[in-house]
Amino acid sequence: MLCALFCQADHFFLLDEPTNHLDLAGPKELVAYLKQKKQGFIIASHDRTFLDQTIDHTLVIERSQVRLENGDLASYEMQKKRRDSHDIQQNAKTRHELKRLKQAALTKENWASQAERQKQNNSHADKGFIGRRAAKVMKRATALKSRAEEQIKQKETQLKNLEVSEPLSLNYRPTHKQVLVEAKDFSLAYENSYFHL
């Protein structure tokens, strides 16, 4: 089937797990053939050694998008580790900044509440002065809070969506088989044969 596929010179062909049913010499022959091939091809395979020996571009579905990289699978994985490491660092910085912005927004909200309580608690003071000051603080706090919330939304969009392997958990449940029969030191005979167990 592979030979018939390779005879079609005008096609850009797809090899889906081509090493699956080959003998030990088959993958080597296939690698040698593909290396001298001038025509392009696409390989879908789990055989990493085979891929590293035959491909010069890697097409991967990563983070819900298709990524095309120059080089074999090993160079793609090295680049991916670098990108992921950079993204993890950026996410840590962004989360720290988000925490700071949320704390600042909370502080500004507390200013406004404190000014309002001061206005209500000072029954003997000049209500006009305290009211104007409370309104001014409230207006400033609201503006600062909305600006902080806008910055928070903007920062949240900068968080990278990293792929994470979920740990595999198995719900092992031991069987509760009961011993139905137990025998010790017994003899078993069958016609002219005798066994002692």
Short mmCIF file of C-alpha atoms in Angstrom, two decimals:
data_model
loop_
_atom_site.label_atom_id
_atom_site.label_comp_id
_atom_site.label_asym_id
_atom_site.label_seq_id
_atom_site.Cartn_x
_atom_site.Cartn_y
_atom_site.Cartn_z
CA MET A 1 0.00 0.00 0.00
CA LEU A 2 2.89 2.36 0.78
CA CYS A 3 4.51 1.59 -2.59
CA ALA A 4 1.23 2.29 -4.42
CA LEU A 5 0.89 5.57 -2.55
CA PHE A 6 4.44 6.64 -3.46
CA CYS A 7 3.81 5.93 -7.16
CA GLN A 8 1.42 8.91 -7.31
CA ALA A 9 4.00 11.59 -8.10
CA ASP A 10 1.59 14.54 -8.28
CA HIS A 11 0.09 14.16 -4.80
CA PHE A 12 1.09 15.53 -1.41
CA PHE A 13 0.43 12.34 0.51
CA LEU A 14 -0.49 11.57 4.11
CA LEU A 15 1.17 8.74 6.01
CA ASP A 16 -0.91 7.76 9.03
CA GLU A 17 1.18 5.64 11.45
CA PRO A 18 3.28 4.19 8.58
CA THR A 19 5.59 2.19 10.89
CA ASN A 20 2.81 0.34 12.72
CA HIS A 21 2.88 -2.95 10.77
CA LEU A 22 6.43 -2.94 9.45
CA ASP A 23 9.12 -5.42 10.44
CA LEU A 24 12.41 -4.24 12.02
CA ALA A 25 13.99 -3.36 8.66
CA GLY A 26 10.86 -1.65 7.29
CA PRO A 27 11.12 1.69 9.14
CA LYS A 28 14.79 2.05 8.12
CA GLU A 29 13.88 1.47 4.47
CA LEU A 30 11.01 3.95 4.74
CA VAL A 31 13.26 6.60 6.36
CA ALA A 32 15.86 6.15 3.59
CA TYR A 33 13.18 6.48 0.91
CA LEU A 34 11.54 9.55 2.46
CA LYS A 35 14.90 11.32 2.93
CA GLN A 36 15.62 11.19 -0.80
CA LYS A 37 12.02 12.09 -1.75
CA LYS A 38 11.68 15.53 -3.38
CA GLN A 39 7.92 15.61 -2.94
CA GLY A 40 6.28 16.81 0.29
CA PHE A 41 4.40 14.52 2.64
CA ILE A 42 2.55 14.63 5.97
CA ILE A 43 3.19 12.02 8.66
CA ALA A 44 0.95 11.33 11.65
CA SER A 45 2.88 9.01 13.97
CA HIS A 46 3.68 8.15 17.59
CA ASP A 47 7.10 6.79 16.56
CA ARG A 48 9.31 9.64 17.77
CA THR A 49 12.52 8.21 16.38
CA PHE A 50 10.94 7.79 12.95
CA LEU A 51 9.60 11.35 13.05
CA ASP A 52 12.95 12.86 14.06
CA GLN A 53 14.63 11.01 11.18
CA THR A 54 12.15 12.06 8.49
CA ILE A 55 10.51 15.44 9.15
CA ASP A 56 11.83 18.98 8.74
CA HIS A 57 8.66 20.81 9.86
CA THR A 58 6.34 20.05 12.76
CA LEU A 59 2.62 20.83 12.65
CA VAL A 60 0.99 20.58 16.08
CA ILE A 61 -2.41 21.41 17.57
CA GLU A 62 -1.44 23.34 20.67
CA ARG A 63 -3.70 25.41 22.96
CA SER A 64 -6.62 25.15 20.52
CA GLN A 65 -4.57 26.50 17.62
CA VAL A 66 -2.46 24.99 14.87
CA ARG A 67 1.26 25.76 15.13
CA LEU A 68 3.80 25.12 12.35
CA GLU A 69 7.48 25.09 13.33
CA ASN A 70 10.68 24.50 11.38
CA GLY A 71 12.60 21.47 12.53
CA ASP A 72 11.98 17.97 13.81
CA LEU A 73 9.96 16.87 16.81
CA ALA A 74 12.85 17.23 19.26
CA SER A 75 13.47 20.87 18.26
CA TYR A 76 9.71 21.60 18.48
CA GLU A 77 9.61 20.18 22.02
CA MET A 78 12.63 22.25 23.03
CA GLN A 79 10.96 25.43 21.67
CA LYS A 80 7.69 24.50 23.40
CA LYS A 81 9.47 24.09 26.76
CA ARG A 82 11.03 27.54 26.32
CA ARG A 83 7.67 29.09 25.41
CA ASP A 84 5.91 27.36 28.31
CA SER A 85 8.62 28.43 30.76
CA HIS A 86 8.32 32.04 29.57
CA ASP A 87 4.50 31.89 29.76
CA ILE A 88 4.63 30.46 33.29
CA GLN A 89 6.87 33.35 34.37
CA GLN A 90 4.58 35.87 32.65
CA ASN A 91 1.52 34.31 34.30
CA ALA A 92 3.19 34.57 37.71
CA LYS A 93 3.93 38.27 37.11
CA THR A 94 0.42 38.90 35.81
CA ARG A 95 -1.17 37.12 38.79
CA HIS A 96 0.97 39.18 41.17
CA GLU A 97 -0.10 42.37 39.37
CA LEU A 98 -3.75 41.25 39.46
CA LYS A 99 -3.51 40.66 43.21
CA ARG A 100 -2.01 44.13 43.67
CA LEU A 101 -4.70 45.76 41.50
CA LYS A 102 -7.52 43.96 43.33
CA GLN A 103 -6.06 45.02 46.68
CA ALA A 104 -5.82 48.62 45.44
CA ALA A 105 -9.44 48.53 44.24
CA LEU A 106 -10.52 47.20 47.65
CA THR A 107 -8.54 49.94 49.44
CA LYS A 108 -10.19 52.63 47.32
CA GLU A 109 -13.60 51.17 48.08
CA ASN A 110 -12.73 51.23 51.80
CA TRP A 111 -11.78 54.96 51.56
CA ALA A 112 -15.20 55.78 50.21
CA SER A 113 -16.97 53.74 52.90
CA GLN A 114 -14.84 55.32 55.61
CA ALA A 115 -15.65 58.85 54.38
CA GLU A 116 -19.37 58.02 54.33
CA ARG A 117 -19.24 56.59 57.88
CA GLN A 118 -17.39 59.69 59.07
CA LYS A 119 -20.18 61.84 57.66
CA GLN A 120 -22.85 59.79 59.46
CA ASN A 121 -20.98 59.52 62.78
CA ASN A 122 -20.20 63.24 63.17
CA SER A 123 -23.59 64.61 64.11
CA HIS A 124 -22.06 67.74 65.73
CA ALA A 125 -19.71 68.61 62.82
CA ASP A 126 -20.38 70.73 59.72
CA LYS A 127 -22.44 68.33 57.60
CA GLY A 128 -21.87 70.38 54.42
CA PHE A 129 -18.08 70.23 54.69
CA ILE A 130 -18.01 66.55 55.61
CA GLY A 131 -20.64 65.76 52.95
CA ARG A 132 -18.64 67.54 50.22
CA ARG A 133 -15.46 65.81 51.32
CA ALA A 134 -17.22 62.42 51.48
CA ALA A 135 -18.70 62.97 48.01
CA LYS A 136 -15.30 64.01 46.66
CA VAL A 137 -13.60 60.95 48.18
CA MET A 138 -16.45 58.73 46.97
CA LYS A 139 -16.21 60.11 43.41
CA ARG A 140 -12.42 59.71 43.36
CA ALA A 141 -12.64 56.22 44.84
CA THR A 142 -15.28 55.18 42.29
CA ALA A 143 -13.18 56.50 39.41
CA LEU A 144 -10.06 54.76 40.75
CA LYS A 145 -12.00 51.54 41.34
CA SER A 146 -13.42 51.50 37.81
CA ARG A 147 -9.95 52.21 36.41
CA ALA A 148 -8.53 49.36 38.54
CA GLU A 149 -11.31 47.01 37.38
CA GLU A 150 -10.51 47.90 33.77
CA GLN A 151 -6.82 47.13 34.42
CA ILE A 152 -7.82 43.85 36.08
CA LYS A 153 -9.87 42.81 33.02
CA GLN A 154 -6.99 43.75 30.76
CA LYS A 155 -4.49 41.78 32.87
CA GLU A 156 -6.77 38.74 33.01
CA THR A 157 -6.79 38.58 29.20
CA GLN A 158 -2.98 38.49 29.29
CA LEU A 159 -2.93 35.25 31.26
CA LYS A 160 -1.69 32.48 28.98
CA ASN A 161 -3.75 29.36 28.62
CA LEU A 162 -1.13 26.73 29.39
CA GLU A 163 -1.76 23.09 28.65
CA VAL A 164 -1.61 21.04 31.81
CA SER A 165 -1.59 17.26 32.06
CA GLU A 166 -4.17 16.18 34.58
CA PRO A 167 -2.96 13.49 36.96
CA LEU A 168 -4.44 10.08 36.26
CA SER A 169 -6.41 8.80 39.20
CA LEU A 170 -7.64 5.26 39.39
CA ASN A 171 -10.51 4.26 41.63
CA TYR A 172 -9.12 0.92 42.68
CA ARG A 173 -11.58 -1.13 44.62
CA PRO A 174 -10.36 -4.40 46.08
CA THR A 175 -12.56 -7.37 45.42
CA HIS A 176 -14.30 -8.87 48.41
CA LYS A 177 -14.08 -12.53 47.48
CA GLN A 178 -14.61 -14.97 50.27
CA VAL A 179 -12.76 -18.25 50.53
CA LEU A 180 -15.40 -20.88 49.89
CA VAL A 181 -13.32 -24.04 50.37
CA GLU A 182 -9.93 -24.63 51.95
CA ALA A 183 -8.19 -28.01 52.01
CA LYS A 184 -4.94 -29.15 53.64
CA ASP A 185 -3.17 -32.51 53.51
CA PHE A 186 -5.64 -34.40 51.39
CA SER A 187 -5.29 -37.16 48.82
CA LEU A 188 -6.79 -37.42 45.38
CA ALA A 189 -7.14 -40.66 43.42
CA TYR A 190 -8.23 -41.27 39.86
CA GLU A 191 -8.49 -44.85 38.65
CA ASN A 192 -4.99 -46.33 39.10
CA SER A 193 -3.32 -42.97 39.86
CA TYR A 194 -2.79 -41.52 43.28
CA PHE A 195 -1.86 -37.90 44.09
CA HIS A 196 -1.07 -36.41 47.45
CA LEU A 197 -1.52 -32.64 47.77
#
